[in-house]
Tab-separated table of C-alpha atoms and ligand atoms in Angstrom:
chain	number	residue	atom	x	y	z
A	9	UNK	CA	33.264	19.523	-18.914
A	10	UNK	CA	31.517	18.789	-15.612
A	11	UNK	CA	31.688	15.182	-14.418
A	12	UNK	CA	28.087	14.251	-13.618
A	13	UNK	CA	28.744	10.543	-13.103
A	14	UNK	CA	27.693	8.691	-9.944
A	15	UNK	CA	27.737	5.050	-8.835
A	16	UNK	CA	25.016	2.911	-7.285
A	17	UNK	CA	26.968	-0.175	-6.212
A	18	UNK	CA	28.321	-1.663	-9.427
A	19	UNK	CA	25.974	0.442	-11.542
A	20	UNK	CA	27.671	3.395	-13.236
A	21	UNK	CA	25.369	6.278	-14.160
A	22	UNK	CA	26.521	8.996	-16.574
A	23	UNK	CA	24.466	11.409	-14.485
A	24	UNK	CA	22.242	11.115	-11.375
A	25	UNK	CA	18.964	11.725	-13.241
A	26	UNK	CA	16.598	8.742	-13.211
A	27	UNK	CA	12.929	8.469	-14.121
A	28	UNK	CA	10.500	7.367	-11.420
A	29	UNK	CA	8.534	4.193	-12.059
A	30	UNK	CA	5.005	4.773	-13.346
A	31	UNK	CA	5.678	8.308	-14.548
A	32	UNK	CA	7.605	7.568	-17.724
A	33	UNK	CA	5.717	4.614	-19.195
A	34	UNK	CA	8.079	2.183	-20.891
A	35	UNK	CA	10.212	5.072	-22.237
A	36	UNK	CA	9.089	4.798	-25.886
A	37	UNK	CA	6.242	7.218	-25.035
A	38	UNK	CA	8.950	9.870	-24.379
A	39	UNK	CA	11.315	9.197	-27.286
A	40	UNK	CA	10.190	12.238	-29.332
A	41	UNK	CA	10.517	14.562	-26.325
A	42	UNK	CA	13.685	13.478	-24.516
A	43	UNK	CA	17.047	12.154	-25.598
A	44	UNK	CA	16.565	8.915	-23.705
A	45	UNK	CA	20.275	8.086	-23.811
A	46	UNK	CA	21.036	11.293	-21.882
A	47	UNK	CA	19.131	10.046	-18.833
A	48	UNK	CA	21.224	8.340	-16.134
A	49	UNK	CA	18.727	5.491	-15.750
A	50	UNK	CA	15.190	4.733	-16.829
A	51	UNK	CA	12.934	2.867	-14.408
A	52	UNK	CA	9.908	1.196	-15.927
A	53	UNK	CA	6.350	0.942	-14.575
A	54	UNK	CA	6.032	-1.920	-12.093
A	55	UNK	CA	5.685	-5.364	-13.610
A	56	UNK	CA	4.073	-8.257	-11.711
A	57	UNK	CA	4.073	-12.042	-12.305
A	58	UNK	CA	0.645	-11.946	-13.965
A	59	UNK	CA	-1.352	-9.275	-15.892
A	60	UNK	CA	-3.395	-6.870	-13.792
A	61	UNK	CA	-6.171	-4.503	-14.904
A	62	UNK	CA	-5.538	-1.952	-12.120
A	63	UNK	CA	-8.148	-0.151	-10.036
A	64	UNK	CA	-11.466	1.127	-11.428
A	65	UNK	CA	-11.718	4.844	-12.322
A	66	UNK	CA	-11.391	7.462	-11.044
A	67	UNK	CA	-7.681	6.772	-10.642
A	68	UNK	CA	-6.089	10.234	-10.735
A	69	UNK	CA	-7.022	13.519	-9.059
A	70	UNK	CA	-5.100	16.720	-9.682
A	71	UNK	CA	-4.734	18.837	-6.543
A	72	UNK	CA	-3.294	22.347	-6.112
A	73	UNK	CA	0.181	21.185	-5.020
A	74	UNK	CA	0.357	17.607	-6.198
A	75	UNK	CA	-1.348	14.566	-7.632
A	76	UNK	CA	-3.332	11.824	-5.963
A	77	UNK	CA	-3.336	8.424	-7.668
A	78	UNK	CA	-4.854	5.036	-7.198
A	79	UNK	CA	-3.754	3.304	-10.373
A	80	UNK	CA	-3.547	-0.134	-8.762
A	81	UNK	CA	-0.539	-1.563	-10.541
A	82	UNK	CA	-2.012	-2.245	-14.005
A	83	UNK	CA	0.478	-4.025	-16.265
A	84	UNK	CA	0.699	-6.768	-18.853
A	85	UNK	CA	2.518	-9.259	-16.597
A	86	UNK	CA	6.151	-10.298	-16.855
A	87	UNK	CA	5.775	-12.679	-19.850
A	88	UNK	CA	4.118	-10.080	-22.098
A	89	UNK	CA	6.418	-7.395	-20.700
A	90	UNK	CA	9.411	-9.284	-22.066
A	91	UNK	CA	7.802	-9.686	-25.499
A	92	UNK	CA	6.101	-6.294	-25.834
A	93	UNK	CA	8.183	-3.808	-23.852
A	94	UNK	CA	11.756	-5.120	-23.724
A	95	UNK	CA	12.604	-4.889	-27.479
A	96	UNK	CA	12.454	-1.073	-27.451
A	97	UNK	CA	14.194	-0.810	-24.074
A	98	UNK	CA	16.992	-3.034	-25.425
A	99	UNK	CA	17.773	-0.444	-28.115
A	100	UNK	CA	18.699	2.141	-25.463
A	101	UNK	CA	22.279	2.834	-24.414
A	102	UNK	CA	21.322	4.104	-20.995
A	103	UNK	CA	20.677	1.939	-17.928
A	104	UNK	CA	17.255	0.330	-17.869
A	105	UNK	CA	16.045	-0.721	-14.427
A	106	UNK	CA	12.963	-2.892	-14.181
A	107	UNK	CA	10.610	-2.152	-11.295
A	108	UNK	CA	9.044	-5.406	-10.067
A	109	UNK	CA	6.427	-6.343	-7.486
A	110	UNK	CA	4.468	-9.344	-6.337
A	111	UNK	CA	1.174	-9.709	-4.544
A	112	UNK	CA	3.075	-12.010	-2.197
A	113	UNK	CA	6.733	-12.432	-1.260
A	114	UNK	CA	7.362	-15.102	-3.888
A	115	UNK	CA	6.116	-12.788	-6.651
A	116	UNK	CA	9.251	-10.641	-6.440
A	117	UNK	CA	11.542	-13.627	-6.904
A	118	UNK	CA	9.318	-14.984	-9.689
A	119	UNK	CA	9.633	-11.770	-11.722
A	120	UNK	CA	13.370	-11.402	-11.204
A	121	UNK	CA	13.978	-15.072	-12.035
A	122	UNK	CA	12.027	-14.693	-15.282
A	123	UNK	CA	13.966	-11.524	-16.223
A	124	UNK	CA	17.407	-12.910	-15.393
A	125	UNK	CA	18.240	-14.243	-18.849
A	126	UNK	CA	16.805	-11.192	-20.632
A	127	UNK	CA	19.488	-8.824	-21.932
A	128	UNK	CA	19.509	-5.046	-21.596
A	129	UNK	CA	18.594	-4.944	-17.907
A	130	UNK	CA	20.920	-2.956	-15.623
A	131	UNK	CA	19.142	-3.823	-12.391
A	132	UNK	CA	15.891	-4.168	-10.514
A	133	UNK	CA	13.898	-1.851	-8.307
A	134	UNK	CA	11.756	-3.825	-5.847
A	135	UNK	CA	8.465	-2.026	-5.326
A	136	UNK	CA	7.983	-2.623	-1.623
A	137	UNK	CA	5.646	0.333	-1.325
A	138	UNK	CA	2.566	0.534	-3.586
A	139	UNK	CA	-0.127	2.178	-1.431
A	140	UNK	CA	-2.993	1.244	-3.757
A	141	UNK	CA	-3.164	-2.550	-3.603
A	142	UNK	CA	-3.945	-4.779	-0.642
A	143	UNK	CA	-0.735	-5.406	1.304
A	144	UNK	CA	1.290	-3.314	-1.155
A	145	UNK	CA	3.148	-1.389	1.528
A	146	UNK	CA	3.553	-4.404	3.824
A	147	UNK	CA	6.908	-5.252	2.205
A	148	UNK	CA	8.382	-1.977	3.495
A	149	UNK	CA	6.385	-1.650	6.714
A	150	UNK	CA	7.731	-4.755	8.431
A	151	UNK	CA	11.543	-5.003	8.666
A	152	UNK	CA	11.397	-8.814	8.807
A	153	UNK	CA	9.501	-9.026	5.500
A	154	UNK	CA	11.672	-6.355	3.851
A	155	UNK	CA	14.853	-8.187	4.779
A	156	UNK	CA	13.532	-11.621	3.789
A	157	UNK	CA	12.245	-10.580	0.371
A	158	UNK	CA	15.431	-8.630	-0.374
A	159	UNK	CA	17.553	-11.630	0.626
A	160	UNK	CA	15.520	-14.013	-1.525
A	161	UNK	CA	15.878	-11.705	-4.540
A	162	UNK	CA	19.603	-11.289	-3.748
A	163	UNK	CA	20.002	-15.081	-4.035
A	164	UNK	CA	18.321	-14.947	-7.451
A	165	UNK	CA	20.406	-12.256	-9.184
A	166	UNK	CA	23.817	-10.623	-9.320
A	167	UNK	CA	22.323	-7.544	-10.928
A	168	UNK	CA	21.997	-4.476	-8.677
A	169	UNK	CA	18.823	-4.320	-6.594
A	170	UNK	CA	17.169	-1.188	-5.243
A	171	UNK	CA	14.455	-1.420	-2.554
A	172	UNK	CA	11.777	1.264	-2.963
A	173	UNK	CA	10.423	2.355	0.409
A	174	UNK	CA	7.175	3.797	1.688
A	175	UNK	CA	7.205	6.966	3.815
A	176	UNK	CA	4.063	5.734	5.614
A	177	UNK	CA	5.956	4.138	8.513
A	178	UNK	CA	7.220	5.193	11.939
A	179	UNK	CA	10.891	4.528	11.194
A	180	UNK	CA	12.010	4.445	7.567
A	181	UNK	CA	15.626	3.916	8.648
A	182	UNK	CA	14.687	0.647	10.390
A	183	UNK	CA	13.249	-0.616	7.089
A	184	UNK	CA	16.222	0.730	5.136
A	185	UNK	CA	18.622	-1.130	7.422
A	186	UNK	CA	16.618	-4.340	6.932
A	187	UNK	CA	16.959	-4.000	3.145
A	188	UNK	CA	20.678	-3.328	3.496
A	189	UNK	CA	21.032	-6.450	5.674
A	190	UNK	CA	19.114	-8.434	3.060
A	191	UNK	CA	21.666	-7.450	0.411
A	192	UNK	CA	20.130	-4.448	-1.375
A	193	UNK	CA	22.610	-2.320	-3.319
A	194	UNK	CA	20.565	0.830	-2.676
A	195	UNK	CA	17.242	2.063	-1.384
A	196	UNK	CA	14.973	4.528	-3.151
A	197	UNK	CA	12.714	6.820	-1.139
A	198	UNK	CA	10.007	7.872	-1.066
A	199	UNK	CA	7.039	6.239	-2.755
A	200	UNK	CA	3.819	8.242	-2.474
A	201	UNK	CA	2.294	9.512	0.767
A	202	UNK	CA	-1.164	8.133	1.574
A	203	UNK	CA	-3.705	10.899	0.960
A	204	UNK	CA	-7.376	11.562	0.237
A	205	UNK	CA	-9.681	14.095	-1.432
A	206	UNK	CA	-13.474	14.415	-1.015
A	207	UNK	CA	-16.025	15.943	-3.394
A	208	UNK	CA	-18.058	18.245	-1.136
A	209	UNK	CA	-21.105	18.179	-3.431
A	210	UNK	CA	-21.505	14.404	-3.485
A	211	UNK	CA	-19.583	13.875	-0.211
A	212	UNK	CA	-17.883	10.959	-1.890
A	213	UNK	CA	-14.131	10.312	-2.022
A	214	UNK	CA	-12.751	11.591	-5.331
A	215	UNK	CA	-10.751	8.388	-5.926
A	216	UNK	CA	-12.604	5.123	-6.486
A	217	UNK	CA	-10.600	3.479	-3.719
A	218	UNK	CA	-11.093	6.274	-1.186
A	219	UNK	CA	-7.438	6.901	-0.432
A	220	UNK	CA	-4.479	6.973	-2.809
A	221	UNK	CA	-0.837	7.987	-3.144
A	222	UNK	CA	0.030	11.683	-3.050
A	223	UNK	CA	3.020	12.892	-5.088
A	224	UNK	CA	4.454	16.080	-6.585
A	225	UNK	CA	5.905	19.320	-5.178
A	226	UNK	CA	3.911	19.138	-1.925
A	227	UNK	CA	5.773	16.037	-0.731
A	228	UNK	CA	9.311	17.335	-1.375
A	229	UNK	CA	10.043	18.406	2.219
A	230	UNK	CA	8.778	15.045	3.515
A	231	UNK	CA	10.962	13.184	1.045
A	232	UNK	CA	13.977	15.344	1.846
A	233	UNK	CA	13.692	14.560	5.561
A	234	UNK	CA	13.405	10.810	4.850
A	235	UNK	CA	16.357	10.835	2.442
A	236	UNK	CA	18.452	12.766	4.973
A	237	UNK	CA	17.536	10.252	7.704
A	238	UNK	CA	18.280	7.230	5.506
A	239	UNK	CA	21.566	8.516	4.157
A	240	UNK	CA	22.837	9.149	7.690
A	241	UNK	CA	22.134	5.626	8.899
A	242	UNK	CA	22.794	3.399	5.857
A	243	UNK	CA	26.069	2.444	4.179
A	244	UNK	CA	24.403	1.808	0.819
A	245	UNK	CA	23.410	4.660	-1.537
A	246	UNK	CA	20.051	6.378	-1.197
A	247	UNK	CA	18.154	7.356	-4.340
A	248	UNK	CA	15.846	10.308	-3.766
A	249	UNK	CA	12.267	10.520	-5.046
A	250	UNK	CA	9.571	13.003	-4.085
A	251	UNK	CA	8.511	16.232	-5.703
A	252	UNK	CA	11.672	16.868	-7.696
A	253	UNK	CA	10.628	19.282	-10.441
A	254	UNK	CA	13.761	21.308	-11.191
A	255	UNK	CA	17.546	21.131	-10.819
A	256	UNK	CA	17.476	23.127	-7.575
A	257	UNK	CA	15.152	20.536	-6.000
A	258	UNK	CA	17.499	17.742	-7.074
A	259	UNK	CA	20.547	19.574	-5.713
A	260	UNK	CA	18.901	19.819	-2.284
A	261	UNK	CA	18.548	16.033	-2.239
A	262	UNK	CA	22.177	15.477	-3.308
A	263	UNK	CA	23.376	17.826	-0.565
A	264	UNK	CA	21.148	15.936	1.924
A	265	UNK	CA	22.958	12.709	1.011
A	266	UNK	CA	21.239	11.198	-2.045
A	267	UNK	CA	23.582	9.654	-4.608
A	268	UNK	CA	21.031	9.944	-7.432
A	269	UNK	CA	17.396	10.978	-7.769
A	270	UNK	CA	14.233	10.090	-9.643
A	271	UNK	CA	12.047	12.534	-11.518
A	272	UNK	CA	8.369	11.602	-11.270
A	273	UNK	CA	5.149	13.609	-11.243
A	274	UNK	CA	6.690	16.539	-13.159
A	275	UNK	CA	6.933	14.227	-16.218
A	276	UNK	CA	3.137	14.507	-16.523
A	277	UNK	CA	3.094	18.299	-16.935
A	278	UNK	CA	6.628	18.986	-18.195
A	279	UNK	CA	7.585	15.876	-20.160
A	280	UNK	CA	11.113	17.113	-20.978
A	281	UNK	CA	11.866	17.780	-17.278
A	282	UNK	CA	14.663	15.183	-17.171
A	283	UNK	CA	16.539	17.106	-19.874
A	284	UNK	CA	16.005	20.504	-18.204
A	285	UNK	CA	17.113	19.130	-14.852
A	286	UNK	CA	20.277	17.607	-16.288
A	287	UNK	CA	21.208	20.935	-17.929
A	288	UNK	CA	20.410	22.734	-14.674
A	289	UNK	CA	22.801	20.471	-12.750
A	290	UNK	CA	25.610	21.335	-15.183
A	291	UNK	CA	24.829	25.043	-14.892
A	292	UNK	CA	24.838	24.912	-11.070
A	293	UNK	CA	28.188	23.087	-11.061
A	294	UNK	CA	29.728	25.598	-13.485
A	295	UNK	CA	28.480	28.578	-11.472
A	296	UNK	CA	29.728	27.094	-8.197
A	297	UNK	CA	33.033	25.799	-9.491
A	298	UNK	CA	32.151	22.140	-8.891
A	299	UNK	CA	34.027	19.780	-11.229
A	300	UNK	CA	32.418	16.519	-10.050
A	301	UNK	CA	28.784	16.329	-9.001
A	302	UNK	CA	29.681	13.423	-6.702
A	303	UNK	CA	31.428	15.991	-4.484
A	304	UNK	CA	28.010	17.461	-3.661
A	305	UNK	CA	26.630	14.215	-2.226
A	306	UNK	CA	26.095	14.535	1.523
A	307	UNK	CA	27.821	17.937	1.622
A	308	UNK	CA	25.170	19.348	3.965
A	309	UNK	CA	26.544	21.733	6.613
A	310	UNK	CA	25.157	20.771	10.008
A	311	UNK	CA	27.275	22.794	12.444
A	312	UNK	CA	24.430	25.102	13.481
A	313	UNK	CA	21.768	22.379	13.653
A	314	UNK	CA	20.051	22.360	17.057
A	315	UNK	CA	19.116	18.668	17.318
B	427	RRO	O1	0.052	1.704	-9.532
B	427	RRO	C1	-0.120	2.397	-8.512
B	427	RRO	O2	-1.228	2.652	-8.034
B	427	RRO	C2	1.026	2.955	-7.772
B	427	RRO	C3	2.196	2.278	-7.524
B	427	RRO	BR1	2.545	0.603	-8.225
B	427	RRO	C4	3.184	2.851	-6.684
B	427	RRO	O3	4.246	2.290	-6.389
B	427	RRO	N1	2.935	4.070	-6.167
B	427	RRO	C5	1.796	4.737	-6.420
B	427	RRO	O4	1.620	5.861	-5.917
B	427	RRO	N2	0.856	4.173	-7.228
């Protein structure tokens, strides 16, 4: 038996496979396809203090190497979330992490406060990085804001908190350090990369909002570089996100320093990807005589690196 377990602060995961927010619904949509209890942690679509309709169509564009979205944070709001979505999530044995956001700084605290006495929640992911709403990335573009919001949430809960970061900044490690100083238990990186597509017949942007968030295999090298940078400068765990579509992709991120990883865009075209990836991790460990996957974390060999 290979030991796939990893720890994110006080949070024990049976394996490092997590689902990325917004790509796995509220998990019940996947119950016929995946054994949900075999996933290390499930992260739900972002919930906000009040209901939101999201952006007008068109909200998704498929591109050759990835997906462009401008969904705009549609959700039922935290009150209805608790009534409509939590009952199913509470039946799961795996860790359920609720991704929260606010349109202002207080919105994060509001959501977490409201969720505090709800059972079946293993932790919170703070969405500091939605590229598709006004000011959505501001929480992880300014270190002062990132630290302040993290600290205010930290005062509100003893549950683990993960700060989800945007790659669309000059120095992601500066923002990561701010979240660590504010009391985050981990950071997750990266949210989507700002991108655009234009219809050359109409000459109009293909998304209703012009630009959107780009995800999928094309962004994997960008994500890997950010995860490597973060894991070298932070003391808290880094959770990798960005183009992970198979076990080999995930292993690269673990070697680069990630403690766990999130599976995102691939869920749309290969909905059992979490299961395949978990099996692939076991297979890789067996083949390479690795008893504990945690031994892989940060095992990158840098002796020949020129800079
Ligand atoms: O809903 C969205 O448009 C969205 C969100 Br909240 C996010 O965090 N990242 C993204 O690419 N889209």
